[in-house]
Amino acid sequence: MPSRCTVANLGAFLAMLDVVSGNIASLWTVGALLVLVAIFERFRRQVAQAEHHRSTPPSAVTIHLSGPP
């Protein structure tokens, strides 16, 4: 399986071989960058959510008891 760097650089490689034009290679690179940004953002949100759940102390939980004190 090719690595992410290989996929991101495929457009530049194909342009160097004159298989595609430089414009297509640029679009390929921008597309690969956007996909990588989306992946990293998803990971960042997952880590932030895990950090939030881990940082909430048990004493912050409010327990409501029914009946008189």
Coordinates of N, CA and C in Angstrom, one line a residue:
M1 N 0.8 -1.2 0.0 CA 0.0 0.0 0.0 C 0.9 1.2 0.0
P2 N 0.6 2.2 -0.9 CA 1.5 3.4 -0.9 C 1.3 4.3 0.3
S3 N 2.3 4.9 0.7 CA 2.2 5.8 1.8 C 1.4 7.1 1.4
R4 N 1.0 7.9 2.4 CA 0.3 9.2 2.2 C 1.2 10.1 1.4
C5 N 2.5 10.1 1.7 CA 3.4 11.0 1.0 C 3.5 10.7 -0.5
T6 N 3.5 9.4 -0.8 CA 3.6 8.9 -2.2 C 2.3 9.4 -2.9
V7 N 1.2 9.3 -2.3 CA -0.1 9.7 -3.0 C -0.1 11.2 -3.1
A8 N 0.4 11.9 -2.1 CA 0.4 13.4 -2.2 C 1.3 13.9 -3.3
N9 N 2.4 13.2 -3.6 CA 3.4 13.6 -4.6 C 3.2 13.0 -5.9
L10 N 2.2 12.2 -6.1 CA 1.9 11.5 -7.4 C 1.7 12.5 -8.5
G11 N 1.0 13.6 -8.3 CA 0.8 14.6 -9.3 C 2.1 15.2 -9.8
A12 N 2.9 15.5 -8.9 CA 4.2 16.1 -9.3 C 5.1 15.1 -10.0
F13 N 5.0 13.9 -9.6 CA 5.8 12.8 -10.3 C 5.3 12.6 -11.7
L14 N 4.0 12.6 -11.9 CA 3.4 12.4 -13.2 C 3.7 13.6 -14.1
A15 N 3.7 14.8 -13.5 CA 4.0 16.0 -14.3 C 5.5 16.0 -14.7
M16 N 6.4 15.5 -13.9 CA 7.8 15.4 -14.2 C 8.0 14.4 -15.4
L17 N 7.1 13.4 -15.5 CA 7.2 12.4 -16.6 C 6.4 12.9 -17.8
D18 N 5.8 14.1 -17.8 CA 5.0 14.6 -18.8 C 3.8 13.8 -19.1
V19 N 3.3 13.1 -18.1 CA 2.0 12.3 -18.3 C 0.8 13.3 -18.1
V20 N 0.9 14.2 -17.2 CA -0.1 15.2 -17.0 C 0.5 16.6 -17.0
S21 N -0.3 17.6 -17.1 CA 0.2 19.0 -17.2 C 0.5 19.4 -15.7
G22 N 1.2 20.6 -15.7 CA 1.5 21.1 -14.4 C 0.2 21.6 -13.6
N23 N -0.8 22.0 -14.4 CA -2.1 22.4 -13.7 C -2.7 21.3 -13.0
I24 N -2.8 20.1 -13.7 CA -3.4 18.9 -13.1 C -2.6 18.5 -11.9
A25 N -1.3 18.6 -12.0 CA -0.4 18.2 -10.9 C -0.7 19.1 -9.7
S26 N -0.9 20.4 -9.9 CA -1.2 21.3 -8.8 C -2.5 21.0 -8.2
L27 N -3.5 20.7 -9.0 CA -4.8 20.3 -8.5 C -4.8 19.1 -7.6
W28 N -4.0 18.1 -8.1 CA -3.8 16.9 -7.4 C -3.1 17.2 -6.0
T29 N -2.1 18.0 -6.0 CA -1.5 18.3 -4.7 C -2.4 19.1 -3.8
V30 N -3.2 20.0 -4.3 CA -4.2 20.7 -3.4 C -5.2 19.7 -2.9
G31 N -5.7 18.9 -3.7 CA -6.7 17.9 -3.3 C -6.1 16.9 -2.2
A32 N -4.9 16.5 -2.4 CA -4.2 15.6 -1.4 C -4.0 16.4 -0.1
L33 N -3.7 17.7 -0.2 CA -3.5 18.5 1.0 C -4.8 18.6 1.8
L34 N -5.9 18.9 1.1 CA -7.2 19.0 1.7 C -7.7 17.7 2.4
V35 N -7.4 16.6 1.8 CA -7.7 15.3 2.4 C -6.9 15.1 3.7
L36 N -5.6 15.4 3.7 CA -4.8 15.3 4.8 C -5.2 16.2 6.0
V37 N -5.6 17.4 5.6 CA -6.1 18.4 6.6 C -7.4 17.8 7.3
A38 N -8.3 17.3 6.5 CA -9.5 16.7 7.0 C -9.2 15.5 8.0
I39 N -8.3 14.7 7.6 CA -7.9 13.6 8.5 C -7.3 14.1 9.8
F40 N -6.4 15.0 9.7 CA -5.8 15.6 10.9 C -6.8 16.3 11.8
E41 N -7.8 17.0 11.2 CA -8.8 17.6 12.0 C -9.7 16.6 12.7
R42 N -10.0 15.5 12.0 CA -10.8 14.5 12.7 C -10.0 13.9 13.9
F43 N -8.7 13.6 13.7 CA -7.9 13.1 14.8 C -7.9 14.2 16.0
R44 N -7.7 15.5 15.6 CA -7.6 16.5 16.6 C -8.9 16.6 17.4
R45 N -10.1 16.5 16.8 CA -11.3 16.5 17.5 C -11.5 15.3 18.4
Q46 N -11.0 14.1 18.0 CA -11.1 12.9 18.8 C -10.3 13.1 20.0
V47 N -9.1 13.6 19.9 CA -8.2 13.8 21.0 C -8.7 14.8 22.0
A48 N -9.2 15.9 21.4 CA -9.8 17.0 22.3 C -11.0 16.4 23.1
Q49 N -11.8 15.6 22.5 CA -13.0 15.0 23.2 C -12.5 14.1 24.3
A50 N -11.5 13.3 24.0 CA -11.0 12.4 25.0 C -10.3 13.1 26.1
E51 N -9.6 14.2 25.8 CA -9.0 15.0 26.9 C -10.1 15.7 27.8
H52 N -11.2 16.1 27.1 CA -12.3 16.7 27.9 C -12.9 15.7 28.9
H53 N -13.1 14.5 28.4 CA -13.8 13.5 29.2 C -12.8 13.0 30.3
R54 N -11.5 13.0 30.1 CA -10.5 12.6 31.0 C -10.3 13.7 32.1
S55 N -10.5 15.0 31.7 CA -10.2 16.1 32.6 C -11.4 16.4 33.5
T56 N -12.6 15.9 33.3 CA -13.7 16.2 34.1 C -13.6 15.4 35.4
P57 N -13.4 16.0 36.6 CA -13.3 15.3 37.8 C -14.6 14.7 38.3
P58 N -14.5 13.6 39.0 CA -15.8 12.9 39.4 C -16.6 13.8 40.4
S59 N -15.9 14.7 41.1 CA -16.6 15.6 42.0 C -17.5 16.7 41.3
A60 N -17.3 16.8 40.0 CA -18.0 17.8 39.2 C -19.4 17.2 38.9
V61 N -19.6 16.0 39.1 CA -20.9 15.3 38.8 C -21.9 15.7 39.9
T62 N -23.1 16.1 39.5 CA -24.1 16.4 40.5 C -25.1 15.3 40.6
I63 N -25.3 14.8 41.8 CA -26.3 13.7 42.0 C -27.5 14.3 42.8
H64 N -28.6 14.1 42.2 CA -29.9 14.6 42.8 C -30.6 13.4 43.5
L65 N -30.7 13.5 44.8 CA -31.4 12.5 45.6 C -32.9 12.9 45.8
S66 N -33.7 11.9 45.7 CA -35.1 12.2 46.0 C -35.4 12.1 47.4
G67 N -36.4 12.8 47.9 CA -36.8 12.7 49.4 C -36.1 13.8 50.2
P68 N -36.5 13.9 51.5 CA -35.9 14.9 52.4 C -34.5 14.6 52.7
P69 N -33.7 15.6 53.1 CA -32.3 15.4 53.4 C -32.2 14.7 54.8

